[in-house]
Coordinates of C-alpha atoms in Angstrom, one line a residue:
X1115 CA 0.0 0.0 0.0
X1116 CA 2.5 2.0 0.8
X1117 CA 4.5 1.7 -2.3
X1118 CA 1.0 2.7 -4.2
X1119 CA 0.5 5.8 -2.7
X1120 CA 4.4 6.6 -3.3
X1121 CA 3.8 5.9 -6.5
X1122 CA 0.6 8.2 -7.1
X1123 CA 2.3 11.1 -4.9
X1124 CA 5.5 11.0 -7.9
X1125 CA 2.8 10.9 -10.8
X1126 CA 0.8 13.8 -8.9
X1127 CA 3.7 15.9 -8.6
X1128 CA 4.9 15.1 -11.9
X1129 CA 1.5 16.8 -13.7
X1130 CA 2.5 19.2 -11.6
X1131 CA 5.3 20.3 -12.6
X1132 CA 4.0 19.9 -16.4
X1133 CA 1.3 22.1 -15.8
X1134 CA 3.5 24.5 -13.9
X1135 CA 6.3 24.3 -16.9
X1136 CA 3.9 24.6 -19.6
X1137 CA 2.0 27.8 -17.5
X1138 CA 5.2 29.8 -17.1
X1139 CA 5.9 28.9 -20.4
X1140 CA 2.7 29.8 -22.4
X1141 CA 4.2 33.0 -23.8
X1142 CA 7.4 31.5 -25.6
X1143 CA 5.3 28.3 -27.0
X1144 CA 2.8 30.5 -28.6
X1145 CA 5.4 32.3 -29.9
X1146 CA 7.6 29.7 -31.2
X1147 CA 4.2 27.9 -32.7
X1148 CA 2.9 31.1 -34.6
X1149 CA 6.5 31.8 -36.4
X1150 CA 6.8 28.0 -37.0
X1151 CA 3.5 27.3 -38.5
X1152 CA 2.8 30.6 -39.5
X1153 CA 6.4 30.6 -42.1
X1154 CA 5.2 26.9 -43.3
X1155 CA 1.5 27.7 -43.8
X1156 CA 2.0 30.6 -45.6
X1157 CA 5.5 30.1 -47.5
X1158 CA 6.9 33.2 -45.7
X1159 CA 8.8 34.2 -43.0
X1160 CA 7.0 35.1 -40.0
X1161 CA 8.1 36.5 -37.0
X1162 CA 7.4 37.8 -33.9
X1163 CA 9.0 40.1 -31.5
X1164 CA 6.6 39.1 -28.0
X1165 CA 3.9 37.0 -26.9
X1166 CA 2.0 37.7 -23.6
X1167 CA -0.8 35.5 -22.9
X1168 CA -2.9 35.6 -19.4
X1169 CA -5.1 32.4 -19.0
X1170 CA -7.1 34.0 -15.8
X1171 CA -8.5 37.2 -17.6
X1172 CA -8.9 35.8 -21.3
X1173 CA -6.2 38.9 -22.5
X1174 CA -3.2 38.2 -25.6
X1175 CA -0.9 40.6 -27.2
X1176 CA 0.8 39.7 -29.8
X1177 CA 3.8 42.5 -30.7
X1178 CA 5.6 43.0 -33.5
X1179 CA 4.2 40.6 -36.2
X1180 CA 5.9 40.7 -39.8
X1181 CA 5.4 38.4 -42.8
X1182 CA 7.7 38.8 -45.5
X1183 CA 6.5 38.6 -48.9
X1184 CA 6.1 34.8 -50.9
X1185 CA 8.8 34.5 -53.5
X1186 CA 8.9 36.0 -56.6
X1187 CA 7.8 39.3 -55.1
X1188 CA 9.8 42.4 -55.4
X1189 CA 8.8 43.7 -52.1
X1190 CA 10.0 42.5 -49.0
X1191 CA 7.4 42.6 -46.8
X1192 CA 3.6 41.6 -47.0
X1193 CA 2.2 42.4 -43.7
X1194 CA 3.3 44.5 -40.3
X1195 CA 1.4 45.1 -36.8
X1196 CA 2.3 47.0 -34.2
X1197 CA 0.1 44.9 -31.8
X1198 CA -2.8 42.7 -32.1
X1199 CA -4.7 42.5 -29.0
X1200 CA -7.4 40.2 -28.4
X1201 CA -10.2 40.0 -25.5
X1202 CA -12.1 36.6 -25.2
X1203 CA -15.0 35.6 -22.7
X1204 CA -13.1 32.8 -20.3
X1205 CA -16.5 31.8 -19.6
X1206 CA -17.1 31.0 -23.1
X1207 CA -14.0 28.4 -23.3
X1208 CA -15.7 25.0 -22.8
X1209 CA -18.8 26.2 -24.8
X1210 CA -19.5 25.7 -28.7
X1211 CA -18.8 29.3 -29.4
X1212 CA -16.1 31.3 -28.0
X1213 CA -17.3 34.6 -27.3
X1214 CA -14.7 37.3 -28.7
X1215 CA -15.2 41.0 -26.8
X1216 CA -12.4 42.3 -28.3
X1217 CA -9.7 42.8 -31.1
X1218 CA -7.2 45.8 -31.4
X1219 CA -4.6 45.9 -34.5
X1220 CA -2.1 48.7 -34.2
X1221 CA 0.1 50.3 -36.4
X1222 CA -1.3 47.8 -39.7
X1223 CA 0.8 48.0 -42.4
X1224 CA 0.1 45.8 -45.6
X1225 CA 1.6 45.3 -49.2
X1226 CA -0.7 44.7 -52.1
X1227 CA 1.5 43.7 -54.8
X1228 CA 0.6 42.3 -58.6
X1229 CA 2.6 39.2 -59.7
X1230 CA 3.0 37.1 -62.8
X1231 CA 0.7 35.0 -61.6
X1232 CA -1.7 37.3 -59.3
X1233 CA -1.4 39.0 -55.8
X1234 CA 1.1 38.8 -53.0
X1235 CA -2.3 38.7 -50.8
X1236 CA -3.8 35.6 -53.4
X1237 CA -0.4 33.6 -53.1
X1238 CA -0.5 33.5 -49.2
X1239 CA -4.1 32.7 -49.1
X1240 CA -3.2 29.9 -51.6
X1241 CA -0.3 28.8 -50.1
X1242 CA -2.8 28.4 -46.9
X1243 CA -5.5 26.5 -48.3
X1244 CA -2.6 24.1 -49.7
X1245 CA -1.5 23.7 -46.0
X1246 CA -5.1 23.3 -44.3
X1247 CA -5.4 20.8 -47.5
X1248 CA -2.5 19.2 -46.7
X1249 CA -3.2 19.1 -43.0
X1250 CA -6.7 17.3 -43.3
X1251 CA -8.9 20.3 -43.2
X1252 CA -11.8 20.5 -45.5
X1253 CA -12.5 23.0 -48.4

């Protein structure tokens, strides 16, 4: 018995620490996932300059987002923001719909550019619906 309850003790405090790690964490995941996913998805390189996160009041700011342009563009960049803040309901979470109170874009820049073979703008979305696609999402 004893040796049981040693046992569940050194799993308990083992999701502990996971939870804990993951927690204090959050910001430099997010971070690391948006500029990891975000270069595949779109073909570009995307970067971020912070991520703050708070789990309690439902608050996120991203800071300094840039996507460079797809290739074959003369431009370098595609897309700039300041900040993008967003405000959700934490009571919404475990629902069906998450309830959205707020989103704030700062300091927006974007570059529409014609191609060969169409828009900077149509090649990203492209390049996203090929990774959704190639992901398993649906049309």
């Amino acid at each position: 018995m004893k040796k049981i309850l040693i046992g569940v003790a050194i799993v308990v405090v083992l999701i502990g620490g996971g939870v804990w790690y993951f927690v204090s964490n959050l910001d430099s995941i997010v971070k690391a996932a948006i500029e990891d996913v975000g270069s595949q998805a779109t073909k570009t390189k995307v970067t971020l300059q912070s991520v703050k996160l708070s789990i309690r009041s439902g608050e996120g700011a991203l800071k300094g987002f840039n996507m460079t342009n797809p290739a074959g563009f003369k431009t370098d960049r595609a897309m700039r923001f300041g900040e993008v803040r967003v405000k959700i309901d934490t009571g919404s979470v475990t629902k069906d719909v998450i309830r959205i109170k707020e989103v704030v874009i700062s300091a927006p820049e974007i570059t529409y550019e014609l191609g060969g073979g169409g828009s900077n703008i149509q090649t990203i979305q492209k390049n996203v619906d090929d990774f959704a696609k190639s992901m398993g999402a649906g049309g």
